[in-house]
CSV table of C-alpha atoms and ligand atoms in Angstrom, one decimal:
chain,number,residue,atom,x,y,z
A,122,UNK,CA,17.0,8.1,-13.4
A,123,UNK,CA,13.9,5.5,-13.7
A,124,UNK,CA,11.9,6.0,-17.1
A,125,UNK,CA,8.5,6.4,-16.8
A,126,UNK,CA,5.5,5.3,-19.3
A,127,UNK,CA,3.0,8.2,-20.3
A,128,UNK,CA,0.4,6.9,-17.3
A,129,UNK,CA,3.7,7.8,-14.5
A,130,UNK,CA,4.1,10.9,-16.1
A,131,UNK,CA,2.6,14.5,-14.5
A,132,UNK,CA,0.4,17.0,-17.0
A,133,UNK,CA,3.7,19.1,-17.6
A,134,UNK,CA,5.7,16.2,-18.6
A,135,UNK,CA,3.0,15.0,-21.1
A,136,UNK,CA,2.8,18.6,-22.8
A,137,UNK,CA,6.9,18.7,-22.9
A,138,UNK,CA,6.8,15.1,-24.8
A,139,UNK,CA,4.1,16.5,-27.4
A,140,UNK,CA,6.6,19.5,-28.2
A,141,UNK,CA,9.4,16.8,-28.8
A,142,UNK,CA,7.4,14.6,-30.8
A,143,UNK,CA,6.0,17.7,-32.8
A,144,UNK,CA,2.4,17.6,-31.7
A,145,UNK,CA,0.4,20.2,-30.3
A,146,UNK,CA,0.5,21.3,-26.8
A,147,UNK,CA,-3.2,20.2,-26.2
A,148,UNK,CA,-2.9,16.8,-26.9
A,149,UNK,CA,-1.3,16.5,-23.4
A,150,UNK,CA,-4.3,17.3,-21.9
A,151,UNK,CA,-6.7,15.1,-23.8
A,152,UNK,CA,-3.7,11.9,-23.0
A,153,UNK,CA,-4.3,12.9,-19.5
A,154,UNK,CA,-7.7,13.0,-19.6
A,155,UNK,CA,-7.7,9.6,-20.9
A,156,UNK,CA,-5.3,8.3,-18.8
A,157,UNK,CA,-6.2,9.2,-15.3
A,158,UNK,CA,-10.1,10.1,-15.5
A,159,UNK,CA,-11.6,7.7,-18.4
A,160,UNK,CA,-8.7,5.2,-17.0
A,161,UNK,CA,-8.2,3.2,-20.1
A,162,UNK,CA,-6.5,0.2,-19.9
A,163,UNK,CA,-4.0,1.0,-22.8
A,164,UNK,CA,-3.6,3.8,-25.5
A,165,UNK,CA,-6.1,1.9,-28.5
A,166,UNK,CA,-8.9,3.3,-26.3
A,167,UNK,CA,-8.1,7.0,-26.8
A,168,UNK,CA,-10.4,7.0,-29.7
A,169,UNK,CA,-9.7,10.9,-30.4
A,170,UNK,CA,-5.9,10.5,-30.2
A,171,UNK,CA,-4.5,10.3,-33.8
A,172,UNK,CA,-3.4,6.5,-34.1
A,173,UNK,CA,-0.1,7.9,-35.4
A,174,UNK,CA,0.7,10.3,-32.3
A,175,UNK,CA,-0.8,6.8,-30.1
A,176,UNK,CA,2.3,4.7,-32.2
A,177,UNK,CA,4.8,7.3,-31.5
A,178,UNK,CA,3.7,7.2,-27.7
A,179,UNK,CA,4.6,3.8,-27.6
A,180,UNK,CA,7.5,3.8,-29.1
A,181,UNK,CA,8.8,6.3,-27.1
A,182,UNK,CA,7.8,5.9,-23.4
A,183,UNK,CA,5.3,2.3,-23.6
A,184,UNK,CA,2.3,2.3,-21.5
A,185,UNK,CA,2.9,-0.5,-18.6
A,186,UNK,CA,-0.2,-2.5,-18.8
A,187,UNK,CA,-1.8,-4.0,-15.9
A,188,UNK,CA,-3.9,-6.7,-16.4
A,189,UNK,CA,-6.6,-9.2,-14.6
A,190,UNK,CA,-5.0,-12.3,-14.2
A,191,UNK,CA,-8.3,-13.8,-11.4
A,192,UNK,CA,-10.2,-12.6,-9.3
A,193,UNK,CA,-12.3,-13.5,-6.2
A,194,UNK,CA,-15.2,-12.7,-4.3
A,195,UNK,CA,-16.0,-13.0,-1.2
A,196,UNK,CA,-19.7,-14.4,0.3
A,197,UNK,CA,-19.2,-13.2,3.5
A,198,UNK,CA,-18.4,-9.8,2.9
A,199,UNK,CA,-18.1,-9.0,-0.3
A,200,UNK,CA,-14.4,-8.4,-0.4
A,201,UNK,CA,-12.3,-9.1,-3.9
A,202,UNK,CA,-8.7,-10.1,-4.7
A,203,UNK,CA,-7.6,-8.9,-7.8
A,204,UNK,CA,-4.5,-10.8,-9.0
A,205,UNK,CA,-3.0,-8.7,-12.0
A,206,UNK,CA,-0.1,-9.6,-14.5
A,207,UNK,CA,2.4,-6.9,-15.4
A,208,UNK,CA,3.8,-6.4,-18.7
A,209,UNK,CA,7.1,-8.5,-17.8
A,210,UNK,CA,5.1,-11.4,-16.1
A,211,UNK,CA,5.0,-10.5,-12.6
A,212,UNK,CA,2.2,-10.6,-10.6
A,213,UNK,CA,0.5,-8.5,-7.8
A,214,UNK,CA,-2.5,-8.5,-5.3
A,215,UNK,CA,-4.6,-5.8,-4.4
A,216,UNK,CA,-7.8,-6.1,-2.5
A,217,UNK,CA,-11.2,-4.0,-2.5
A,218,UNK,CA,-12.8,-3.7,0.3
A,219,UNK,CA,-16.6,-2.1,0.7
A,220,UNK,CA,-17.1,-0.5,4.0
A,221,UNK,CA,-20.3,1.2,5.0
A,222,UNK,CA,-18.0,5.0,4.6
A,223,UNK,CA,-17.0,3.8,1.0
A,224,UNK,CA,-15.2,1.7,-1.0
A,225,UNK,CA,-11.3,0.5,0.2
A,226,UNK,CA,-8.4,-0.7,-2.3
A,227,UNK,CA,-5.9,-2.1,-0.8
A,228,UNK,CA,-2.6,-1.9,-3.3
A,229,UNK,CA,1.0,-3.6,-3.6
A,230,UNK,CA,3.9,-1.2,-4.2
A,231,UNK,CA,6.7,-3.5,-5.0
A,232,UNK,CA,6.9,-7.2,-6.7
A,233,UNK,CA,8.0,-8.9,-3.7
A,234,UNK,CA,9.7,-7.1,-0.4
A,235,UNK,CA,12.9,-7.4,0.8
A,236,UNK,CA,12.4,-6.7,4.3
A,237,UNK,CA,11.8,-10.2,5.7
A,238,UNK,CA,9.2,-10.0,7.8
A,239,UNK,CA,9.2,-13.3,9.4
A,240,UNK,CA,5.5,-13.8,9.8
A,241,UNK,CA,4.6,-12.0,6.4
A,242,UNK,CA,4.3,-14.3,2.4
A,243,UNK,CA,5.2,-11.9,1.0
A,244,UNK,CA,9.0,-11.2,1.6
A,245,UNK,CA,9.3,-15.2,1.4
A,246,UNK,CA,10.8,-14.9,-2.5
A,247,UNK,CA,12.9,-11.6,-1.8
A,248,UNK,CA,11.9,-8.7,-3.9
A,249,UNK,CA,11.7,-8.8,-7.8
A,250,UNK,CA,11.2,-5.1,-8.7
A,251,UNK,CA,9.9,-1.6,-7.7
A,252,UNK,CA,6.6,-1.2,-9.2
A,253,UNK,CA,6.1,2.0,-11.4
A,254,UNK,CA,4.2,4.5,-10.2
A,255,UNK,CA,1.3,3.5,-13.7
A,256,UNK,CA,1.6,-0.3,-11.9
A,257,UNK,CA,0.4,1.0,-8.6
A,258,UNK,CA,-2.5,3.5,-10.2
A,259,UNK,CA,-3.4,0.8,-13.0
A,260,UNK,CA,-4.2,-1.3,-9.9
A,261,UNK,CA,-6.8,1.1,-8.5
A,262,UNK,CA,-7.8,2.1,-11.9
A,263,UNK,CA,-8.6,-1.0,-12.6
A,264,UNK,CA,-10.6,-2.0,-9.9
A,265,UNK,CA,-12.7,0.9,-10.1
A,266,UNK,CA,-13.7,1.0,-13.6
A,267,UNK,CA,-14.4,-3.0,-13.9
A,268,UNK,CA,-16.4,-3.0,-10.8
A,269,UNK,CA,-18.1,0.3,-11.2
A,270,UNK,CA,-17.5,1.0,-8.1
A,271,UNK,CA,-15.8,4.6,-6.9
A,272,UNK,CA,-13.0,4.2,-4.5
A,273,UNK,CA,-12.6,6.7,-2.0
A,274,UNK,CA,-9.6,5.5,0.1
A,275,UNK,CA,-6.2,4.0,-0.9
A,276,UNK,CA,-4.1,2.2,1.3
A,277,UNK,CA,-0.7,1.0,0.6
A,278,UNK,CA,-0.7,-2.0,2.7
A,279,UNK,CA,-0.5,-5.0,-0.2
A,280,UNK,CA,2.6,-6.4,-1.0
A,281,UNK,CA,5.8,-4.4,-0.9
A,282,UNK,CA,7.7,-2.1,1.2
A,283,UNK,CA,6.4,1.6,-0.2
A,284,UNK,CA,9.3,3.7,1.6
A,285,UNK,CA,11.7,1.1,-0.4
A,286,UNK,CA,10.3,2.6,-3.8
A,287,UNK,CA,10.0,6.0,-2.3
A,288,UNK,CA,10.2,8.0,-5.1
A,289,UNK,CA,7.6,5.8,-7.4
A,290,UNK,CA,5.2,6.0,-4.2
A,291,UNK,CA,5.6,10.2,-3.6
A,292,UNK,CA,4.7,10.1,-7.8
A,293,UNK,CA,2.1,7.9,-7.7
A,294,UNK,CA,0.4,10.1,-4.5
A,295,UNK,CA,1.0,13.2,-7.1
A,296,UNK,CA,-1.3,11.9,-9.8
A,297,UNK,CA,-3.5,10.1,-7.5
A,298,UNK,CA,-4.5,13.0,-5.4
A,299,UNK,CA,-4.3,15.8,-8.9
A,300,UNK,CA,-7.8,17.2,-9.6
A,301,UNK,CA,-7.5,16.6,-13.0
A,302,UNK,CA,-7.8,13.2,-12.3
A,303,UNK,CA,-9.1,10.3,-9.7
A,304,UNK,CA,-8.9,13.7,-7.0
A,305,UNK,CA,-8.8,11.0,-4.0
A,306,UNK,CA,-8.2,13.4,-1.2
A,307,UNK,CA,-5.6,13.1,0.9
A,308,UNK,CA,-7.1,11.9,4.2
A,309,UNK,CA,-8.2,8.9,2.5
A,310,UNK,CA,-4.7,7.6,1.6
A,311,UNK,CA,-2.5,5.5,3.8
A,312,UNK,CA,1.0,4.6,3.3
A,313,UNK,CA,1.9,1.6,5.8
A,314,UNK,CA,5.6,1.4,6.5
A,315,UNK,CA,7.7,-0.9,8.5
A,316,UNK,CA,9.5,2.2,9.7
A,317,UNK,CA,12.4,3.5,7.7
A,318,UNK,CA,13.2,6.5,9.4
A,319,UNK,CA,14.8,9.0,7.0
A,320,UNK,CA,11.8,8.4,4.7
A,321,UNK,CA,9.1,9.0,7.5
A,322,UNK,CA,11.6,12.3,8.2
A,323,UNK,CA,11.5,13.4,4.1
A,324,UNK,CA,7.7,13.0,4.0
A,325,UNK,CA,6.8,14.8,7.3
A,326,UNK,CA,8.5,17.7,5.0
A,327,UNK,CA,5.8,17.7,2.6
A,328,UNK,CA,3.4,18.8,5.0
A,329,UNK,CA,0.7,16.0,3.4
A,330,UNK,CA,-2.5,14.9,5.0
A,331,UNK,CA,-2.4,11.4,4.1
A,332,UNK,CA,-2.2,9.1,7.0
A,333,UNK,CA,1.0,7.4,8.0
A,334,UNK,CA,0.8,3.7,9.7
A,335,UNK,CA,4.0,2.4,11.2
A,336,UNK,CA,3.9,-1.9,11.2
A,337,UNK,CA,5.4,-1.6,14.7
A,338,UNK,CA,4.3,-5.0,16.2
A,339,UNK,CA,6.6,-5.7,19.2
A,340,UNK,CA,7.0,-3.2,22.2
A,341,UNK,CA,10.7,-3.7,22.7
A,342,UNK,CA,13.7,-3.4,19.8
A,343,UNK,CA,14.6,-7.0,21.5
A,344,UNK,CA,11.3,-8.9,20.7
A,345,UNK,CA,11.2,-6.7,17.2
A,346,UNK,CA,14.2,-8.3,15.9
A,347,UNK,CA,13.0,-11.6,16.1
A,348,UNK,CA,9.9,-10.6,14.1
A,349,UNK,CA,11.5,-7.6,11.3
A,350,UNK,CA,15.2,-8.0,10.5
A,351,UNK,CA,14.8,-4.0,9.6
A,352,UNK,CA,14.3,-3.2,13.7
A,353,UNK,CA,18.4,-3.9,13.4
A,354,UNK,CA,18.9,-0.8,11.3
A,355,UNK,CA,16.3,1.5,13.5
A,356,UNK,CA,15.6,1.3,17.0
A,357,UNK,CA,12.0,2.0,18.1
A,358,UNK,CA,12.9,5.2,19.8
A,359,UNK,CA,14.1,6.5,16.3
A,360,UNK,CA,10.9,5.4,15.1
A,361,UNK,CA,9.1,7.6,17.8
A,362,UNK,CA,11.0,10.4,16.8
A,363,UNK,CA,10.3,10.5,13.5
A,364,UNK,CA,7.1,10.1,14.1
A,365,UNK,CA,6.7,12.9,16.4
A,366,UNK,CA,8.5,14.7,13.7
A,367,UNK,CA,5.6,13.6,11.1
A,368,UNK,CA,2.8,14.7,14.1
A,369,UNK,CA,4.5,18.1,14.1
A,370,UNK,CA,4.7,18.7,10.8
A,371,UNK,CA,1.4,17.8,9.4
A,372,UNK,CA,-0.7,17.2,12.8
A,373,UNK,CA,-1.9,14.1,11.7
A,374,UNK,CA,-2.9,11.0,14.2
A,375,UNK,CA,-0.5,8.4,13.7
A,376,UNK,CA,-1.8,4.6,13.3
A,377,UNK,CA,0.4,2.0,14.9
A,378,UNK,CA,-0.1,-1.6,14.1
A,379,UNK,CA,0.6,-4.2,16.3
A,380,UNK,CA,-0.1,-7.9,15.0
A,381,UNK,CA,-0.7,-10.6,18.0
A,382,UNK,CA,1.1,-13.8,17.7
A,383,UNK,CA,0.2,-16.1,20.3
A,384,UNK,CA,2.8,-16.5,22.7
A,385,UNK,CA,5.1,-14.1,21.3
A,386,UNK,CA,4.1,-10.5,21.7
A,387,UNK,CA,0.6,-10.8,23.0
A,388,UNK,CA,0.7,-10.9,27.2
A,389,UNK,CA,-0.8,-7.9,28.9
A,390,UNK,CA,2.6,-6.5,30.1
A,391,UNK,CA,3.5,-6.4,26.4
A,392,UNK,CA,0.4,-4.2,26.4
A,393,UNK,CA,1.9,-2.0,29.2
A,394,UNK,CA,4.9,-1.3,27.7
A,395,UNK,CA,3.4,-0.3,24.5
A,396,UNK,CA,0.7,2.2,25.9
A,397,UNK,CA,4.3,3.9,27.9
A,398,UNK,CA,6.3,3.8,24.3
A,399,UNK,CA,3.4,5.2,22.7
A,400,UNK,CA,1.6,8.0,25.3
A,401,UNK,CA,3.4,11.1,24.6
A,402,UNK,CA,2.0,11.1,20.7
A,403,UNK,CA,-1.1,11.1,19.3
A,404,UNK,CA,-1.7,7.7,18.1
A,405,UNK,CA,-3.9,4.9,17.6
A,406,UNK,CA,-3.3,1.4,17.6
A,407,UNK,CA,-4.4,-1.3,15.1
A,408,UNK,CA,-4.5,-4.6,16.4
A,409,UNK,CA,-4.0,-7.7,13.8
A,410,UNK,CA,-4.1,-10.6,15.0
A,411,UNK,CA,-1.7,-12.9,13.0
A,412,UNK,CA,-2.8,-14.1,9.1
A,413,UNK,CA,-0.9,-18.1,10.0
A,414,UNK,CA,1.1,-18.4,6.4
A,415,UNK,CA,2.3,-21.7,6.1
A,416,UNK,CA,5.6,-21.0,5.9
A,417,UNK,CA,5.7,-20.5,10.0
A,418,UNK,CA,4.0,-21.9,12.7
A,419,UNK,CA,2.8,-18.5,14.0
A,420,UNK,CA,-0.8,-18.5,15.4
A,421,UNK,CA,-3.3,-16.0,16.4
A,422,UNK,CA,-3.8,-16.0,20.3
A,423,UNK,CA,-7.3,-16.8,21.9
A,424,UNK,CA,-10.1,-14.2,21.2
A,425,UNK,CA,-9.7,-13.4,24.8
A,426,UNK,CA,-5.9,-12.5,25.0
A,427,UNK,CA,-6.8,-10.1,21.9
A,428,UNK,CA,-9.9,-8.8,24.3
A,429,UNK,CA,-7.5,-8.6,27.1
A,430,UNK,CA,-4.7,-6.7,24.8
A,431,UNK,CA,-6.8,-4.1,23.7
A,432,UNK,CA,-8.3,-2.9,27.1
A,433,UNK,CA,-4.7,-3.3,28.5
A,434,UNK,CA,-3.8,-0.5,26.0
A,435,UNK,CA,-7.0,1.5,26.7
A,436,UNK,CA,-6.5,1.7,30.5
A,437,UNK,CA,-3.3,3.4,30.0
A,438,UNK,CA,-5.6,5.8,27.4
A,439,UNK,CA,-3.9,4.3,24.1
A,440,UNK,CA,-7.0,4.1,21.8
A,441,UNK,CA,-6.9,0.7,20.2
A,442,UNK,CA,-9.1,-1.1,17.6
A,443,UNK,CA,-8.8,-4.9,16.1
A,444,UNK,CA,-8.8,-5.1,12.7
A,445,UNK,CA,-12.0,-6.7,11.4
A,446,UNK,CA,-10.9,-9.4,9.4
A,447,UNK,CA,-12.2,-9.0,5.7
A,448,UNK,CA,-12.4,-11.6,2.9
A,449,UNK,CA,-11.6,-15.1,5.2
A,450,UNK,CA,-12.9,-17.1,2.1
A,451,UNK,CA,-10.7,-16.0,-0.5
A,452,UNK,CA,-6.9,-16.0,1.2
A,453,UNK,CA,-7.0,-12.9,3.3
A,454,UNK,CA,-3.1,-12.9,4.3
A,455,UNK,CA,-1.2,-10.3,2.5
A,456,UNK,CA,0.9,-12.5,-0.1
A,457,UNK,CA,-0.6,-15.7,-0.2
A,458,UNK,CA,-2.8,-15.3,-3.6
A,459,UNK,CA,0.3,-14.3,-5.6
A,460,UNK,CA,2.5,-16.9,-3.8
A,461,UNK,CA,-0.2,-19.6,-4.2
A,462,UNK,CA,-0.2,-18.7,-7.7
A,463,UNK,CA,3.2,-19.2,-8.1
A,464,UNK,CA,3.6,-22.5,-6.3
A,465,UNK,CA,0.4,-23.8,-8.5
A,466,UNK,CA,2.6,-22.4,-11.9
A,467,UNK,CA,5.5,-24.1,-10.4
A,468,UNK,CA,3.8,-27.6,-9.8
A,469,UNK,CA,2.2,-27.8,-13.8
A,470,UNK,CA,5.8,-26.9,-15.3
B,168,LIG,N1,5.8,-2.9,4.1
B,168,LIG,C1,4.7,-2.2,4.7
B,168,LIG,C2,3.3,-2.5,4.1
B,168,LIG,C3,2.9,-3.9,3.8
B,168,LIG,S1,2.1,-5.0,4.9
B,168,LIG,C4,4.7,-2.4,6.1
B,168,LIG,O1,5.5,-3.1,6.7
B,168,LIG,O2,3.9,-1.7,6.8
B,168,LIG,C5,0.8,-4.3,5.6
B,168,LIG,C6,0.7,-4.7,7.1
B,168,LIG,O3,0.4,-6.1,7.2
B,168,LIG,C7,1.9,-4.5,7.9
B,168,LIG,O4,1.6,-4.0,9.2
B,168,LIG,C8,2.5,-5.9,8.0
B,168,LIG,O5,3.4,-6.1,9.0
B,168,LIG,C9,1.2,-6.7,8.2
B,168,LIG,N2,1.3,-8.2,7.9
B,168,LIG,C10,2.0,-8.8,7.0
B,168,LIG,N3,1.9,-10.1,7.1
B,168,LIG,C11,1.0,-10.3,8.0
B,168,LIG,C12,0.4,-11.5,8.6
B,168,LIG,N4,0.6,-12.7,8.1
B,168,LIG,N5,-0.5,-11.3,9.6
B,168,LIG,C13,-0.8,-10.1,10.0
B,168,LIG,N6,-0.3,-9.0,9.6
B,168,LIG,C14,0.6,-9.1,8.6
């Protein structure tokens, strides 16, 4: 089993390590308190926590520190990319986002991926580690506390694969959603998956309201190989099922995005095929059109094939949007800050 630092542990867990270490029960909930409402940035800040019982606390479970490594804003939008360091080195991105509705992070759940995505940076290095469930909330913790601003919605959609680090991600949403802490409501999480179906199937179980996105991107399993080596393990129509089974269960809409690369997956009968995969479940679909990384020569098609697209899908009654591109200024593909950053690392040793 993984070992978790005190900000990856629930209230219960923090009250059983007091009655090892000899402390009072009550403790627990002052740590907590500290931890996941006051959202310190390590344990020297919890002023009214004996420095002792704060030495034994690190000795015994550590606090994994996430820290700003830079940070950009945007002058078009407002947008900021947040690079942070981890207590072993690695980096991660997440973005904040400010919508009229409220305020948007955008967070990584693994160092690296290792689902190859072919038009995604950030599976280009393979994957480095799972990030703790205190790595993914010190992220939106973070953010929140050195802008000021409150964030109201979480979406898993930075670097990682979060159904790869399943049981870190189903933690995380524990702590994240508990009313003695951040109490972000469930509705305004989404976990973005590039469809592993048992994992879709073991979270439809838990009868949550938090919205599940499926990175779907081709209408066929023959065009989604060439784009996400994991369409070899599940076909679409497994996808569909599970997803059905995730409708039932928890009567949420599904989101289904769909990025456009010119000339690959973007022709109107592409469209057609889609809006017949997708009409017997209540979806929506979120049109991307392609980040170009350099790694590939993938492009975005014309604004008018994306026009095109979309009202393909809506005459056959598939309601489709197209993602509003945030942040241009400041490297808005997923992965390229943190890969940028290593290449620029790479180039001064
Ligand atoms: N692993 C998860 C979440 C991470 S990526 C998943 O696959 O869903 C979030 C979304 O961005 C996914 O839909 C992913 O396919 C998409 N994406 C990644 N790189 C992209 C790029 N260069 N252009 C457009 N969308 C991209």
């Amino acid at each position: 089993m993984e070992t978790y630092d005190i900000r990856s542990m629930t209230l219960e867990e923090i009250e059983a390590l007091m009655v090892t270490l000899g402390e009072p029960k009550f403790r627990a909930k002052q740590i907590y308190e500290w931890l996941h409402k006051k959202l310190v940035q390590s344990l020297d800040e919890m002023t009214n926590i004996p420095l002792a019982l704060r030495e034994k606390i690190k000795q015994e479970v550590g606090f994994a520190a996430v820290e700003e490594e830079t940070k950009s804003v945007s002058k078009i939008d407002g947008t900021t990319k947040f690079l942070f360091k981890l207590q072993d080195g690695s980096m991660v991105e997440s973005v904040l986002m400010k919508y009229k509705h409220g305020n948007s992070v955008c967070i990584s759940s693994q160092v690296g991926c290792r689902m190859g995505c072919r038009f995604c940076a950030s599976t280009i290095g393979g994957l480095t580690r799972n990030l703790l469930p205190s790595e993914m909330l010190g992220q939106i913790y973070y953010i929140q506390k050195s802008t000021q601003e409150r964030v109201s919605n979480v979406v898993l959609m930075g670097t990682g694969e979060p159904f790869d680090n399943y049981d870190n991600f189903f933690r995380m949403l524990h702590l994240l959603t508990n009313p003695q802490g951040l109490n972000i409501s469930q509705r305004n999480i989404t976990v973005s998956t590039c469809g592993i179906v048992p994992k879709i199937k073991e979270l439809a179980k838990e009868h949550l309201q938090i919205t599940l996105a499926i990175s779907l991107h081709s209408p066929t399993d023959e065009m989604r190989k060439e784009l996400m080596p994991i369409a070899n393990r599940y076909s679409i129509d497994e996808i569909m099922e599970a997803c059905e089974d995730y409708f039932n269960e928890t009567k949420r809409r599904i989101t289904f995005e769909y990025s456009l690369v010119a000339g690959v997956n973007d022709k109107p009968e592409h469209a057609t095929i889609l809006a017949n995969r997708l009409k017997q479940l209540n979806c929506h679909v979120n049109l991307i059109p392609v980040n170009p990384i350099e790694e590939r020569d993938f492009r975005q098609p014309e604004q008018e094939s994306i026009q095109n697209f979309r009202k393909m899908l809506e005459k056959n009654r598939i309601n489709a949007t197209i993602r509003r591109e945030m942040g241009r200024d400041i490297q808005g593909a997923c992965g390229q800050l943190r890969k940028n950053y290593q290449k620029n690392i790479q180039q001064t040793k």
